[in-house]
Amino acid sequence: MTRRVEVTFTVKEYTSGKPFIVMEPLGFWNAMPEINRKVVGVDLADGTSYEEAEALAKQMRQTITHFTITD
């Protein structure tokens, strides 16, 4: 069974100030209860600035529409 949910991407920062990108559902993860209350994100290469992370997250929002999981 394949399930999908519409997503967006936002930039967060570790306490060290290093930015990372988080995938967040638009709505709730109801279609995917196994990832409820979990953070799904990606780390960026060392030296990536917050501004570069914002630009990347913007591109991801414009390009990626859904997260899909298949059992």
CSV table of N, CA and C in Angstrom, one decimal:
chain,number,residue,atom,x,y,z
A,1,MET,N,0.8,-1.2,0.0
A,1,MET,CA,0.0,0.0,0.0
A,1,MET,C,0.9,1.2,0.0
A,2,THR,N,0.6,2.2,-0.9
A,2,THR,CA,1.3,3.4,-0.9
A,2,THR,C,0.5,4.6,-0.3
A,3,ARG,N,1.1,5.3,0.5
A,3,ARG,CA,0.4,6.5,1.1
A,3,ARG,C,1.2,7.7,0.9
A,4,ARG,N,0.6,8.9,0.7
A,4,ARG,CA,1.3,10.1,0.4
A,4,ARG,C,0.6,11.2,1.3
A,5,VAL,N,1.5,12.2,1.5
A,5,VAL,CA,1.0,13.4,2.3
A,5,VAL,C,1.7,14.6,1.7
A,6,GLU,N,0.9,15.7,1.6
A,6,GLU,CA,1.5,16.9,1.0
A,6,GLU,C,2.4,17.6,2.1
A,7,VAL,N,3.6,18.1,1.6
A,7,VAL,CA,4.6,18.6,2.6
A,7,VAL,C,5.1,19.9,2.2
A,8,THR,N,5.8,20.5,3.1
A,8,THR,CA,6.5,21.8,2.9
A,8,THR,C,7.9,21.6,3.6
A,9,PHE,N,8.8,22.5,3.4
A,9,PHE,CA,10.1,22.4,3.9
A,9,PHE,C,10.5,23.7,4.6
A,10,THR,N,11.0,23.6,5.8
A,10,THR,CA,11.4,24.8,6.6
A,10,THR,C,12.8,24.6,7.1
A,11,VAL,N,13.5,25.7,7.4
A,11,VAL,CA,14.8,25.7,7.9
A,11,VAL,C,14.8,25.9,9.4
A,12,LYS,N,15.5,25.0,10.1
A,12,LYS,CA,15.7,25.1,11.5
A,12,LYS,C,17.2,25.2,11.8
A,13,GLU,N,17.5,25.4,13.1
A,13,GLU,CA,18.9,25.5,13.5
A,13,GLU,C,19.2,24.6,14.7
A,14,TYR,N,20.3,23.9,14.7
A,14,TYR,CA,20.8,23.3,15.9
A,14,TYR,C,21.2,24.3,16.9
A,15,THR,N,21.4,23.9,18.1
A,15,THR,CA,21.8,24.9,19.1
A,15,THR,C,23.2,25.5,18.8
A,16,SER,N,23.9,24.8,17.9
A,16,SER,CA,25.2,25.3,17.5
A,16,SER,C,25.1,26.4,16.4
A,17,GLY,N,23.9,26.6,15.9
A,17,GLY,CA,23.6,27.5,14.9
A,17,GLY,C,23.7,27.0,13.5
A,18,LYS,N,24.0,25.7,13.3
A,18,LYS,CA,24.1,25.0,12.0
A,18,LYS,C,22.7,24.8,11.5
A,19,PRO,N,22.4,25.2,10.3
A,19,PRO,CA,21.0,25.1,9.8
A,19,PRO,C,20.8,23.6,9.2
A,20,PHE,N,19.5,23.2,9.3
A,20,PHE,CA,19.1,22.0,8.7
A,20,PHE,C,17.7,22.2,8.2
A,21,ILE,N,17.3,21.3,7.3
A,21,ILE,CA,15.9,21.4,6.7
A,21,ILE,C,15.0,20.3,7.2
A,22,VAL,N,13.8,20.7,7.6
A,22,VAL,CA,12.8,19.8,8.1
A,22,VAL,C,11.7,19.7,7.1
A,23,MET,N,11.2,18.5,6.8
A,23,MET,CA,10.0,18.2,6.0
A,23,MET,C,8.8,18.2,7.0
A,24,GLU,N,7.8,19.0,6.7
A,24,GLU,CA,6.7,19.1,7.6
A,24,GLU,C,5.4,18.9,6.8
A,25,PRO,N,4.4,18.2,7.4
A,25,PRO,CA,3.2,17.9,6.6
A,25,PRO,C,2.4,19.2,6.5
A,26,LEU,N,1.6,19.3,5.5
A,26,LEU,CA,0.6,20.4,5.4
A,26,LEU,C,-0.7,19.7,5.9
A,27,GLY,N,-1.0,19.9,7.2
A,27,GLY,CA,-2.0,19.2,7.8
A,27,GLY,C,-1.4,18.2,8.8
A,28,PHE,N,-1.9,17.0,9.0
A,28,PHE,CA,-1.4,16.1,9.9
A,28,PHE,C,-0.9,14.9,9.2
A,29,TRP,N,0.0,14.1,9.9
A,29,TRP,CA,0.5,12.9,9.4
A,29,TRP,C,-0.5,11.7,9.5
A,30,ASN,N,-1.8,12.0,9.5
A,30,ASN,CA,-2.8,11.0,9.8
A,30,ASN,C,-2.6,9.8,8.8
A,31,ALA,N,-2.2,10.0,7.6
A,31,ALA,CA,-2.0,8.9,6.6
A,31,ALA,C,-0.8,8.1,7.0
A,32,MET,N,0.1,8.6,7.9
A,32,MET,CA,1.3,7.9,8.2
A,32,MET,C,1.6,7.9,9.7
A,33,PRO,N,0.7,7.2,10.5
A,33,PRO,CA,0.8,7.3,11.9
A,33,PRO,C,2.2,6.9,12.5
A,34,GLU,N,2.9,6.1,11.8
A,34,GLU,CA,4.2,5.6,12.3
A,34,GLU,C,5.3,6.7,12.3
A,35,ILE,N,5.0,7.9,11.7
A,35,ILE,CA,5.9,9.0,11.8
A,35,ILE,C,5.3,10.2,12.5
A,36,ASN,N,4.2,10.0,13.1
A,36,ASN,CA,3.6,11.1,14.0
A,36,ASN,C,4.6,11.4,15.1
A,37,ARG,N,4.7,12.7,15.4
A,37,ARG,CA,5.5,13.2,16.5
A,37,ARG,C,7.0,12.9,16.2
A,38,LYS,N,7.4,12.8,15.0
A,38,LYS,CA,8.8,12.6,14.6
A,38,LYS,C,9.2,13.8,13.8
A,39,VAL,N,10.5,14.1,13.8
A,39,VAL,CA,11.1,15.1,12.9
A,39,VAL,C,11.7,14.4,11.7
A,40,VAL,N,11.4,14.8,10.5
A,40,VAL,CA,12.0,14.2,9.3
A,40,VAL,C,12.7,15.4,8.7
A,41,GLY,N,14.1,15.2,8.7
A,41,GLY,CA,14.9,16.3,8.2
A,41,GLY,C,16.1,15.9,7.6
A,42,VAL,N,16.9,16.8,7.0
A,42,VAL,CA,18.2,16.5,6.4
A,42,VAL,C,19.2,17.5,6.9
A,43,ASP,N,20.4,17.0,7.1
A,43,ASP,CA,21.5,17.8,7.5
A,43,ASP,C,22.2,18.4,6.2
A,44,LEU,N,22.8,19.5,6.3
A,44,LEU,CA,23.4,20.2,5.2
A,44,LEU,C,24.9,20.1,5.3
A,45,ALA,N,25.6,20.3,4.2
A,45,ALA,CA,27.1,20.3,4.3
A,45,ALA,C,27.6,21.4,5.2
A,46,ASP,N,28.7,21.0,5.9
A,46,ASP,CA,29.4,22.0,6.7
A,46,ASP,C,29.6,23.3,5.9
A,47,GLY,N,29.4,24.4,6.6
A,47,GLY,CA,29.7,25.7,5.9
A,47,GLY,C,28.4,26.3,5.2
A,48,THR,N,27.3,25.5,5.1
A,48,THR,CA,26.1,26.0,4.5
A,48,THR,C,25.6,27.1,5.4
A,49,SER,N,25.3,28.3,4.8
A,49,SER,CA,24.8,29.4,5.6
A,49,SER,C,23.3,29.2,5.7
A,50,TYR,N,22.7,30.0,6.7
A,50,TYR,CA,21.3,30.0,6.9
A,50,TYR,C,20.6,30.5,5.6
A,51,GLU,N,21.2,31.5,4.9
A,51,GLU,CA,20.6,32.0,3.7
A,51,GLU,C,20.6,31.0,2.6
A,52,GLU,N,21.7,30.2,2.5
A,52,GLU,CA,21.8,29.1,1.5
A,52,GLU,C,20.7,28.1,1.8
A,53,ALA,N,20.6,27.7,3.1
A,53,ALA,CA,19.6,26.8,3.5
A,53,ALA,C,18.2,27.2,3.1
A,54,GLU,N,17.9,28.5,3.4
A,54,GLU,CA,16.6,29.1,3.0
A,54,GLU,C,16.3,29.0,1.5
A,55,ALA,N,17.4,29.3,0.7
A,55,ALA,CA,17.2,29.2,-0.8
A,55,ALA,C,16.9,27.7,-1.2
A,56,LEU,N,17.6,26.8,-0.6
A,56,LEU,CA,17.4,25.4,-0.9
A,56,LEU,C,16.0,24.9,-0.5
A,57,ALA,N,15.6,25.3,0.7
A,57,ALA,CA,14.2,25.0,1.2
A,57,ALA,C,13.2,25.6,0.3
A,58,LYS,N,13.4,26.8,-0.2
A,58,LYS,CA,12.5,27.4,-1.2
A,58,LYS,C,12.4,26.6,-2.4
A,59,GLN,N,13.5,26.2,-3.0
A,59,GLN,CA,13.6,25.4,-4.2
A,59,GLN,C,12.8,24.0,-3.9
A,60,MET,N,13.0,23.5,-2.8
A,60,MET,CA,12.4,22.2,-2.4
A,60,MET,C,10.9,22.4,-2.4
A,61,ARG,N,10.4,23.5,-1.8
A,61,ARG,CA,9.0,23.8,-1.7
A,61,ARG,C,8.4,23.9,-3.1
A,62,GLN,N,9.1,24.5,-4.0
A,62,GLN,CA,8.6,24.7,-5.4
A,62,GLN,C,8.7,23.5,-6.2
A,63,THR,N,9.5,22.5,-5.8
A,63,THR,CA,9.7,21.3,-6.6
A,63,THR,C,9.1,20.0,-6.1
A,64,ILE,N,9.1,19.9,-4.7
A,64,ILE,CA,8.6,18.6,-4.1
A,64,ILE,C,7.3,18.9,-3.5
A,65,THR,N,6.3,18.1,-3.9
A,65,THR,CA,4.9,18.4,-3.4
A,65,THR,C,4.4,17.4,-2.3
A,66,HIS,N,4.9,16.1,-2.4
A,66,HIS,CA,4.4,15.1,-1.5
A,66,HIS,C,5.5,14.2,-1.0
A,67,PHE,N,5.3,13.6,0.1
A,67,PHE,CA,6.2,12.6,0.7
A,67,PHE,C,5.4,11.3,0.5
A,68,THR,N,6.0,10.3,0.0
A,68,THR,CA,5.4,9.0,-0.2
A,68,THR,C,6.1,7.9,0.5
A,69,ILE,N,5.3,7.0,1.1
A,69,ILE,CA,5.8,5.8,1.8
A,69,ILE,C,5.0,4.6,1.3
A,70,THR,N,5.7,3.5,1.0
A,70,THR,CA,5.1,2.3,0.5
A,70,THR,C,5.5,1.1,1.5
A,71,ASP,N,4.5,0.4,1.9
A,71,ASP,CA,4.7,-0.7,2.8
A,71,ASP,C,5.0,-2.0,2.0
